[in-house]
Coordinates of C-alpha atoms and ligand atoms in Angstrom, one line a residue:
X1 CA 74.9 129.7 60.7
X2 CA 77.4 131.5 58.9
X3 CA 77.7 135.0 58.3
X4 CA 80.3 137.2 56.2
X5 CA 80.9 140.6 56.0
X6 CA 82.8 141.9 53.1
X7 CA 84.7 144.6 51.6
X8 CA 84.2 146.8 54.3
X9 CA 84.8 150.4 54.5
X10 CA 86.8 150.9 57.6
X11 CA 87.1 147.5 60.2
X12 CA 88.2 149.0 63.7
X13 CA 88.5 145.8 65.8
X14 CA 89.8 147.8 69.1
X15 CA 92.1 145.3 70.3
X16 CA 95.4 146.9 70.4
X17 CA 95.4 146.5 73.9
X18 CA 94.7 143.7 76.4
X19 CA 93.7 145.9 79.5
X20 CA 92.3 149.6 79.7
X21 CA 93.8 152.1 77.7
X22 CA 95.2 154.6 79.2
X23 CA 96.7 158.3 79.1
X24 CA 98.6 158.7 75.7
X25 CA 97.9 155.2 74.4
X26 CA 93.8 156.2 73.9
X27 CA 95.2 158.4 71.2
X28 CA 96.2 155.7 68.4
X29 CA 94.4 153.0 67.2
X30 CA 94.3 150.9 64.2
X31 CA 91.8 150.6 61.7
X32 CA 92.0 148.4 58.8
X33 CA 90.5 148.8 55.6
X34 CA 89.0 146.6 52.6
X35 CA 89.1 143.2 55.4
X36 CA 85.8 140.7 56.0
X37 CA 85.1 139.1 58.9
X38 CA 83.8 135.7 59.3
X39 CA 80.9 134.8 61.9
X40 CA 80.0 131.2 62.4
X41 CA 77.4 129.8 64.7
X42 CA 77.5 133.5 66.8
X43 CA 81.5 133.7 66.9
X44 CA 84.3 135.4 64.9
X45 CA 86.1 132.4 63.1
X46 CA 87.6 134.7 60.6
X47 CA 89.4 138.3 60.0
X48 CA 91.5 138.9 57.1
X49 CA 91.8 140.9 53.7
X50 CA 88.1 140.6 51.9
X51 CA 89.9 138.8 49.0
X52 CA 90.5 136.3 51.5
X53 CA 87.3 135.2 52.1
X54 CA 84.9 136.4 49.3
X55 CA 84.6 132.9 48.2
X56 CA 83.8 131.0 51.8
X57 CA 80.4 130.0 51.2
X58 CA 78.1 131.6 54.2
X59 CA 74.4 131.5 55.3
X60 CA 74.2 135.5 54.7
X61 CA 76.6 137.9 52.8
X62 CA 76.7 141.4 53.9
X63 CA 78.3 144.3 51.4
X64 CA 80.1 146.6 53.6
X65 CA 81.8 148.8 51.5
X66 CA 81.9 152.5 51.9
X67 CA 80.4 151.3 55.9
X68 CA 82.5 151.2 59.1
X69 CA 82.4 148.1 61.3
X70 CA 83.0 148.4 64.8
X71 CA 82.5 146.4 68.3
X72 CA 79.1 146.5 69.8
X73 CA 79.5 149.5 72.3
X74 CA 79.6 148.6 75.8
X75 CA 77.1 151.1 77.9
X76 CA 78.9 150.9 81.7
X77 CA 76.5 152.8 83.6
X78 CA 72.7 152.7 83.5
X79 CA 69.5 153.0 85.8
X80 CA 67.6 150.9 83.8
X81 CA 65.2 149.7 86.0
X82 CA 62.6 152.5 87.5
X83 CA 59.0 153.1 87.4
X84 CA 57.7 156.2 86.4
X85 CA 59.0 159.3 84.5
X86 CA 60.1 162.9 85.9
X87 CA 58.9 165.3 83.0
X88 CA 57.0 167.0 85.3
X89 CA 60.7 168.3 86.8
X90 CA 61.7 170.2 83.7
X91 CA 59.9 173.6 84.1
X92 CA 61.7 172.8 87.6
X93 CA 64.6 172.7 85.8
X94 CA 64.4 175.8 83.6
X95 CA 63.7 177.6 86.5
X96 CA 67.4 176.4 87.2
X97 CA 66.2 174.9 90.4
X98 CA 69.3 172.6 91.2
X99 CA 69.4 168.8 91.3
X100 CA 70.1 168.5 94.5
X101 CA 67.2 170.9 95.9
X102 CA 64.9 169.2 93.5
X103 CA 65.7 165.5 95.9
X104 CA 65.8 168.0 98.6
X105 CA 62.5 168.7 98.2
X106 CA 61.6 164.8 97.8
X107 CA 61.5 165.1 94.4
X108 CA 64.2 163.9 91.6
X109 CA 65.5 160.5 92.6
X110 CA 63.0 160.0 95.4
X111 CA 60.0 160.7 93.3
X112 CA 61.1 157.6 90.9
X113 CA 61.1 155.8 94.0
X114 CA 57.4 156.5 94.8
X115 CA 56.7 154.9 91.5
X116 CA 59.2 152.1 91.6
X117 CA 57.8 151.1 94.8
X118 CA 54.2 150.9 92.9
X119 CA 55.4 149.4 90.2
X120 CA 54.7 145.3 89.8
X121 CA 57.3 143.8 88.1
X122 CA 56.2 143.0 85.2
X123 CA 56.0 146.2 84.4
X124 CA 59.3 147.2 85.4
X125 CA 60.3 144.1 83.0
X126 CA 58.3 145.7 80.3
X127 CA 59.6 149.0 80.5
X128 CA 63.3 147.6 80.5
X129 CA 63.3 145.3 77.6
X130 CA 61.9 148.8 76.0
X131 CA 64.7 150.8 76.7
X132 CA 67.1 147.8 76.0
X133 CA 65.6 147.4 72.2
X134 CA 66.2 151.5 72.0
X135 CA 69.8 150.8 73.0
X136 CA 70.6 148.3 70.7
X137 CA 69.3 150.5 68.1
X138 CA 72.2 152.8 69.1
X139 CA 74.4 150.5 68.7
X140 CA 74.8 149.0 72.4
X141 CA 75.1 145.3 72.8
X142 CA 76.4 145.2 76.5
X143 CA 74.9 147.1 79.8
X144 CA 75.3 147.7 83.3
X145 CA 71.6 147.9 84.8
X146 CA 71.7 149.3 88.7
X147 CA 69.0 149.3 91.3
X148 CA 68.8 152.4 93.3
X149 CA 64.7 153.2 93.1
X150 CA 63.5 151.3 96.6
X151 CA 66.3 152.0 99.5
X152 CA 64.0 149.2 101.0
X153 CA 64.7 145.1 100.9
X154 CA 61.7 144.5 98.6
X155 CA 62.0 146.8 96.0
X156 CA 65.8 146.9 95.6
X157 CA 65.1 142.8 95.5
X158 CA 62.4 143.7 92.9
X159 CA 64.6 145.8 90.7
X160 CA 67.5 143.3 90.9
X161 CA 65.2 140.5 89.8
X162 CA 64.0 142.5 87.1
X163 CA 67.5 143.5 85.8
X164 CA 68.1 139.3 86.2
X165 CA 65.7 138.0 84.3
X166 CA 65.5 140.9 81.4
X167 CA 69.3 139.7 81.5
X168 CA 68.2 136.0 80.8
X169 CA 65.5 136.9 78.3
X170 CA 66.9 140.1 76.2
X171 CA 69.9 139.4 73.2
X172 CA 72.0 142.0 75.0
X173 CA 74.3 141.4 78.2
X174 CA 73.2 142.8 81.3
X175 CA 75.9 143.6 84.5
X176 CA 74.0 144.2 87.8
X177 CA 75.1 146.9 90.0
X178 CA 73.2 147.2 93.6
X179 CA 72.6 150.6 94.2
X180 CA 70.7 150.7 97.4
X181 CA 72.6 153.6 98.6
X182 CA 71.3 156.1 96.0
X183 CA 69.2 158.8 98.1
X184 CA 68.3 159.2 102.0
X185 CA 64.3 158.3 101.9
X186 CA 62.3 160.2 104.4
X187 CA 62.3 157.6 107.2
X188 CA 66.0 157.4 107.4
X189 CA 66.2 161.2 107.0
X190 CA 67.5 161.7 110.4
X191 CA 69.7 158.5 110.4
X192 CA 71.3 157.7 107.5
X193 CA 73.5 155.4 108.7
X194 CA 70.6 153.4 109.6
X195 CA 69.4 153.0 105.8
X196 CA 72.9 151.8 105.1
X197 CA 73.3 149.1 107.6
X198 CA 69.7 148.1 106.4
X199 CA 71.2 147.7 102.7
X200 CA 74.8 146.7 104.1
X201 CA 72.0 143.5 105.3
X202 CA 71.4 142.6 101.5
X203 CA 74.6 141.6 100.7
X204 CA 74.9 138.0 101.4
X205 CA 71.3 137.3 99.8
X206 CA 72.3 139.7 96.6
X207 CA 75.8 137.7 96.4
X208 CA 74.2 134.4 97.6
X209 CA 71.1 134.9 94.5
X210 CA 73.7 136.5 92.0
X211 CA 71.9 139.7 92.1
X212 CA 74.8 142.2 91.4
X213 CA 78.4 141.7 91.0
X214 CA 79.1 145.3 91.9
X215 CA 77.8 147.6 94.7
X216 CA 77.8 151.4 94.7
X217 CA 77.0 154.7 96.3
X218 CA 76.2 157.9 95.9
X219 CA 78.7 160.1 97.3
X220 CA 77.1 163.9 97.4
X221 CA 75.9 166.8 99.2
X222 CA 72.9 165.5 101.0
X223 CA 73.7 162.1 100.4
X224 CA 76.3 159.7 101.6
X225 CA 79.1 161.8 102.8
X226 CA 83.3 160.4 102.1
X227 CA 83.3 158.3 105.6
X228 CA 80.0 156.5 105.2
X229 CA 80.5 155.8 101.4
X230 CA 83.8 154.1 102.8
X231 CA 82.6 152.4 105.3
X232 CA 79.7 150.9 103.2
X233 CA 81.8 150.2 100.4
X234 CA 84.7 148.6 102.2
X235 CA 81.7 146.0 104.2
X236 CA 80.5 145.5 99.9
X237 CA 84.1 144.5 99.6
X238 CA 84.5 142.3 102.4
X239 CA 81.3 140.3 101.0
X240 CA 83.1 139.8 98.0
X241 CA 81.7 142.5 95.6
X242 CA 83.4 144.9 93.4
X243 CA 82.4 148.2 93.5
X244 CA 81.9 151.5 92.0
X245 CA 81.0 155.2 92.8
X246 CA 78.6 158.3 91.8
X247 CA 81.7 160.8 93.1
X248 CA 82.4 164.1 92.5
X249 CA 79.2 165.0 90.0
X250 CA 77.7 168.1 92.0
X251 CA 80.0 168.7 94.9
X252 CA 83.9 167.9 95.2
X253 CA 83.9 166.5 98.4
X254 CA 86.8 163.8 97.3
X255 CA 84.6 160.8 96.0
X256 CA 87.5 160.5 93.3
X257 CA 89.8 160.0 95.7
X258 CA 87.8 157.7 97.6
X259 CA 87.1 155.3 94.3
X260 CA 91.3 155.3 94.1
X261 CA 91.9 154.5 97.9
X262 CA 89.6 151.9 97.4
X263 CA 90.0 150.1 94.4
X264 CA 86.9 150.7 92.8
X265 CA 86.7 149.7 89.2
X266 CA 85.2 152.8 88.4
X267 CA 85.0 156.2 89.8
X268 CA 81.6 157.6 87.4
X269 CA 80.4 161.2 87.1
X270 CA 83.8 162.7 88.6
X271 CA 82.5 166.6 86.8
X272 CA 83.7 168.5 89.6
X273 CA 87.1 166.1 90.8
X274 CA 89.6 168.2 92.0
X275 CA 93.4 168.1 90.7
X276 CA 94.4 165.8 93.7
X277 CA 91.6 163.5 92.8
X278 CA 92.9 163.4 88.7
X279 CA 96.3 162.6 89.7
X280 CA 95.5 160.1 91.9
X281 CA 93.1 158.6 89.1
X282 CA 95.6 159.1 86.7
X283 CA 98.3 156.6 88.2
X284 CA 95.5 154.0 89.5
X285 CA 93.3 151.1 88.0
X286 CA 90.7 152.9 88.7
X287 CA 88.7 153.9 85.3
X288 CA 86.9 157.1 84.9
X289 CA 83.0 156.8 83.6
X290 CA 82.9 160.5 82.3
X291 CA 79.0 161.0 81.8
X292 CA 78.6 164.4 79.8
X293 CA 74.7 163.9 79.0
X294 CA 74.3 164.5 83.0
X295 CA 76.0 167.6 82.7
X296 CA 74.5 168.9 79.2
X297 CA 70.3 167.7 80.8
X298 CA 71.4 169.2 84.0
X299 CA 72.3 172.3 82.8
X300 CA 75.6 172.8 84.1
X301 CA 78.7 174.3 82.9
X302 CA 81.4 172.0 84.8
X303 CA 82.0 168.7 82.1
X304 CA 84.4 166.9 83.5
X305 CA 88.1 167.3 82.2
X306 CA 88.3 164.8 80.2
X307 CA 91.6 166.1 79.1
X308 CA 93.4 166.8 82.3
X309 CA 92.6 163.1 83.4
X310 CA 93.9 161.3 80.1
X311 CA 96.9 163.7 80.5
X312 CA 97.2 162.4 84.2
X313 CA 97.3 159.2 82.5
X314 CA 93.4 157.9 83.7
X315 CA 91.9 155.1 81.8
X316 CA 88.6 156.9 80.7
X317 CA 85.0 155.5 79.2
X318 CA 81.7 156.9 78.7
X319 CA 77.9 156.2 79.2
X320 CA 74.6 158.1 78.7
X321 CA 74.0 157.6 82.4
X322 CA 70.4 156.6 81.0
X323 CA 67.5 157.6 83.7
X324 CA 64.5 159.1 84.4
X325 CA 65.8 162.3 86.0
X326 CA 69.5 163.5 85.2
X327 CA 70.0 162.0 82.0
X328 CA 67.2 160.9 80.0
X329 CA 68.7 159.5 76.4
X330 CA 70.0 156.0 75.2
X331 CA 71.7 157.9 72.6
X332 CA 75.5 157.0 73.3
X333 CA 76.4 158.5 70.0
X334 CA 75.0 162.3 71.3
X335 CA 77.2 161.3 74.4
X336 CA 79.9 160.8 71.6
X337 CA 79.5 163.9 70.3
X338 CA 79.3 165.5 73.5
X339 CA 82.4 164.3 74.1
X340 CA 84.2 165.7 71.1
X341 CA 82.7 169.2 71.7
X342 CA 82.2 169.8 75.6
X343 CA 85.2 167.7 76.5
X344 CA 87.7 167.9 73.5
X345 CA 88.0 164.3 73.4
X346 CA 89.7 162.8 70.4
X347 CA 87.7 160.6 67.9
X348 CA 90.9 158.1 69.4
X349 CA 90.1 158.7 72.7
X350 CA 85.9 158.7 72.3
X351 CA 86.0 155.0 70.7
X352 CA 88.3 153.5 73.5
X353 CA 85.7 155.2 76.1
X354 CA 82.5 153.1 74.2
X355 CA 84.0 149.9 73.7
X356 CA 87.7 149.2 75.2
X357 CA 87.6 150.9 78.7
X358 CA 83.9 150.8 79.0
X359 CA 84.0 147.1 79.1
X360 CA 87.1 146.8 81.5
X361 CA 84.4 149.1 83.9
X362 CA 82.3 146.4 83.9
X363 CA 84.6 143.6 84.4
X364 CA 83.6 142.6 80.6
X365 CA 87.4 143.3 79.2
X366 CA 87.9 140.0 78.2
X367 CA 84.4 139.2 76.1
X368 CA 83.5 143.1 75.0
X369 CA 84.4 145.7 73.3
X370 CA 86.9 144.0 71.1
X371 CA 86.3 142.3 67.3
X372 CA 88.8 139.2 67.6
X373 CA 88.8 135.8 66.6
X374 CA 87.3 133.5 69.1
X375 CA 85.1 136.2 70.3
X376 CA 81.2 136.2 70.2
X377 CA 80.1 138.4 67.3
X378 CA 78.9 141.8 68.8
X379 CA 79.6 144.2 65.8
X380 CA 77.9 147.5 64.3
X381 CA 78.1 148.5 60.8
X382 CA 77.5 152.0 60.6
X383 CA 76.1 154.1 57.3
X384 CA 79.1 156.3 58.2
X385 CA 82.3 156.3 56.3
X386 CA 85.0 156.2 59.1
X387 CA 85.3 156.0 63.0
X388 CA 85.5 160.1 63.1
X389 CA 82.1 160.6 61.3
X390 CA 80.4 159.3 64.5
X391 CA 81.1 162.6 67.2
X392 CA 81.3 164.9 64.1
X393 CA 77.8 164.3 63.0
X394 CA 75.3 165.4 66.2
X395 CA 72.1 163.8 67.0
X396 CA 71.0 161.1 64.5
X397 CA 71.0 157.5 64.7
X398 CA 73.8 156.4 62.5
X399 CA 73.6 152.8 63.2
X400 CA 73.2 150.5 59.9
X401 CA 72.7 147.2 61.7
X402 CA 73.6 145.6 65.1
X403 CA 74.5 142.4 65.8
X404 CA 74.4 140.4 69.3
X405 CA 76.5 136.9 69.7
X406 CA 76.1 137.1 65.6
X407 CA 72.5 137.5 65.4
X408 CA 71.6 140.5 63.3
X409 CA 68.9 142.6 66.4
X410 CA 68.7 145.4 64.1
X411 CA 68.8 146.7 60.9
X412 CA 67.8 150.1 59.7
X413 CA 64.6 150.3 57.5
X414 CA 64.2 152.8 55.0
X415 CA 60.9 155.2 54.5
X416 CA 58.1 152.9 53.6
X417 CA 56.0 154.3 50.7
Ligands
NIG501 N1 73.2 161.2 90.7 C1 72.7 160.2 90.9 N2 72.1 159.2 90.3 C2 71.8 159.3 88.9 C3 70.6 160.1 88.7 C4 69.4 159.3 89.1 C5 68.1 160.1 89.0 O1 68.1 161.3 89.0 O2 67.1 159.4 88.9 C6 73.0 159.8 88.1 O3 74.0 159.1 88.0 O4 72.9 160.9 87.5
ZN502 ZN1 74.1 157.2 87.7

C-alpha cells in the first residue's frame, strides 16, 4: 500500500537532532516547504521536493497544500486506565478546596480507586480504547498508560493487563508505567512503608509478564515523602526498570532533585521545583514533563517555569496529564496553547515538547516523534497553515487527518446535511 502526500504546506519532520533537545537548541527548527513524502506498506520510503515524486504512482494521493504535516505527537504521561469519573469533586473544587485535602478526605485519587477496584476489565478495556480513539483524534499516535487506581496486587495487575492488551489491540503505541505508589489507601494509612514493600513485591512478576517498562511515584505532601520515593525507586532500578517521578506539583519538597540524583528519565509535574532543583535538571539527562492542564483544572497560579528550566538548559516535553481528577482533557493542543500563554513557551520550543523530547521520555526516541526515512509512518496533517497556528489558535481540534504506521485512523468529516 502506497501512499503520497504532496505539495504540502509546511513539512516539519523534527529530526534535527538525534537525542532530546535541549536548552537553546529547542528554539530552531527546520521546516520545509512545497516537499511530499512517500509511505509504502506503513513506512516513510520517501522525502523530497513534491516535484520529485508527483509522478510515483501510489495506492492514495493526498493534496496537502496550504496544510502542515507533522509527526504523530507523542503523549508521555497518562492515567489511562481508571474506573469511574470525579465530577462530583468540582463544586469541591470551586469551593477552592485543595487537591491534596480533597485525597485527604479519601476522595480525589482514592475515590477512582473505589471504582477501579469495581471495575471488571472489560470495562476498564472499553473505557481506554475510548479515550485512546479521542486521542488520536488530537493528533496522538504514541502513549504512556500508568496504573496507579488499586495500590493492591490485583488491581494494579488488572490495570497493567488492561493497558497490555489495549496496547496489542488499539493502532496507537502504548508505554506502561507501574504506578502502584500513587496514594496511601486507608489500610496502609498508618504504615506507608508497608504499602510500598507490598508494591516493591510486584516487580519481578510486572518485569517477568512485561507489564511496565518504567516504575514511578508520587512524591508529595501526604504521600511518599523524598527518602521513601528513593528507596522505592532505587529497589525499581535494581529490578531492572526505568523510572519516573510525580515531583514537585503541590509541594517543593525536592522531588526534582530526587528525579536528577537518580537518573530518572523523567522528572513530571515539577510546578513548584525550586532553583536548586532547575539547575540541577538543567545539566542532567533527566527530561522535564511540564503538565500545564494540571495547573490550569486545578486552579492554581504556580505553572511551572518553563522558561527558567530551558534557560538552565533542561530538555523539556509536555502531556495533558489525562485523568479523572487533576486533569481531565485529551486535548494536547489546549496543553499547546497553554504553553504558549501560561508558560511563554516558544512555538520552537512547544513542538519539540510534543514530539522530540516527549518521545525520548518514554524511551521512544528512536521510532517517535520524528518524520524520517525508514521510519513507520506516524504523521498529522493539520487544516492549519504553519507549526505556529497550533498554540495561537485556543481550544479547537485542528487536526485534518492522523495516520498510525501509515494507516489513515482519522480524518475529519465535515457537517453532514
Ligand atoms: N498527582 C498525582 N497523580 C495525577 C492525578 C491523579 C488523579 O487525581 O486521579 C497527576 O499526575 O495529576
Ligand atoms: Zn500524573
Amino acid at each position: 500500500m502506497r501512499i503520497l502526500l504532496y505539495q504540502i504546506g509546511q513539512l516539519l519532520t523534527m529530526d534535527d537532532h538525534d537525542g532530546p533537545v535541549r536548552g537553546k537548541a529547542m528554539q530552531k527548527l527546520s521546516t520545509y516547504e512545497g516537499y511530499a513524502i512517500l509511505i509504502e506498506d506503513g513506512k516513510v520510503v520517501r522525502i523530497a521536493p513534491s516535484d520529485e515524486l508527483e509522478q510515483v504512482t501510489a495506492d492514495e494521493k493526498i493534496d496537502c497544500r496550504g496544510k502542515l504535516v507533522t509527526p504523530g505527537i507523542v503523549e508521555p504521561h497518562t492515567h489511562l486506565v481508571f474506573g469511574g469519573s470525579r465530577e462530583h469533586e468540582m463544586a469541591l473544587k470551586q469551593q477552592g478546596v485543595p487537591y491534596l485535602e480533597i485525597l485527604k478526605q479519601g476522595g480525589g485519587i482514592l475515590s477512582t480507586v473505589r471504582s477501579t477496584r469495581e471495575a471488571s476489565e472489560k470495562d476498564l478495556y472499553d473505557k481506554a480504547m475510548f479515550h485512546l480513539d479521542r486521542m488520536a483524534q488530537f493528533g496522538i499516535t504514541t502513549v504512556e498508560a500508568k496504573s496507579g487506581y488499586g495500590m493492591d496486587r490485583e488491581t494494579e495487575l488488572k490495570q497493567l493487563r488492561v493497558a497490555q492488551k489495549v496496547n496489542q489491540d488499539h493502532p496507537l503505541e502504548v508505554v506502561l508505567t507501574f504506578l502502584g505508589a500513587h496514594a496511601i489507601t486507608e489500610d496502609y494509612r498508618d504504615n506507608p512503608d508497608a504499602l510500598l514493600d507490598e508494591m516493591a513485591k510486584m516487580f519481578p512478576q510486572i518485569k517477568e509478564e512485561s507489564l511496565a517498562e518504567f516504575v514511578d511515584i508520587f512524591t508529595e505532601t501526604g504521600v511518599f515523602t523524598v527518602e521513601q520515593s528513593r528507596r522505592y525507586l532505587n529497589e525499581a532500578k535494581k529490578c531492572g526498570f526505568d523510572i519516573k517521578l510525580h515531583a514537585d506539583e503541590i509541594d517543593p519538597l525536592g522531588g526534582t532533585e530526587l528525579a536528577v540524583e537518580l537518573g530518572a528519565v523523567s522528572g513530571d509535574h515539577l510546578a513548584v521545583a525550586t532553583d536548586e532543583g532547575i539547575r540541577k535538571l538543567g545539566q542532567s539527562e533527566t527530561i522535564g514533563v511540564l503538565l500545564p492542564g494540571t495547573i490550569f483544572y486545578l486552579g492554581k497560579g504556580d505553572y511551572a517555569r518553563a522558561r527558567t528550566m530551558i534557560e538552565a538548559g533542561a530538555a523539556i516535553a509536555l502531556s495533558t496529564d489525562f485523568n479523572p481528577g487533576s486533569s481531565v482533557t485529551e486535548n494536547i493542543q489546549l496543553i499547546m496553547s497553554l504553553a504558549a500563554l501560561k508558560m511563554k513557551m516558544t512555538p520552537e520550543e512547544i513542538w519539540y515538547a510534543v514530539t522530540t523530547n516527549a518521545a525520548h521520555a518514554i524511551n521512544r526516541g528512536d521510532t517517535a516523534g520524528k518524520i524520517i526515512e525508514g521510519n513507520q509512518g506516524d504523521i498529522v496533517i493539520w487544516d492549519a497553515p504553519n507549526y505556529q497556528y497550533i498554540p495561537y489558535h485556543y481550544g479547537v481540534n485542528h487536526v485534518n487527518t492522523v495516520m498510525k504506521a501509515g494507516r489513515i485512523l482519522y480524518q475529519r468529516g465535515g457537517l453532514i446535511g
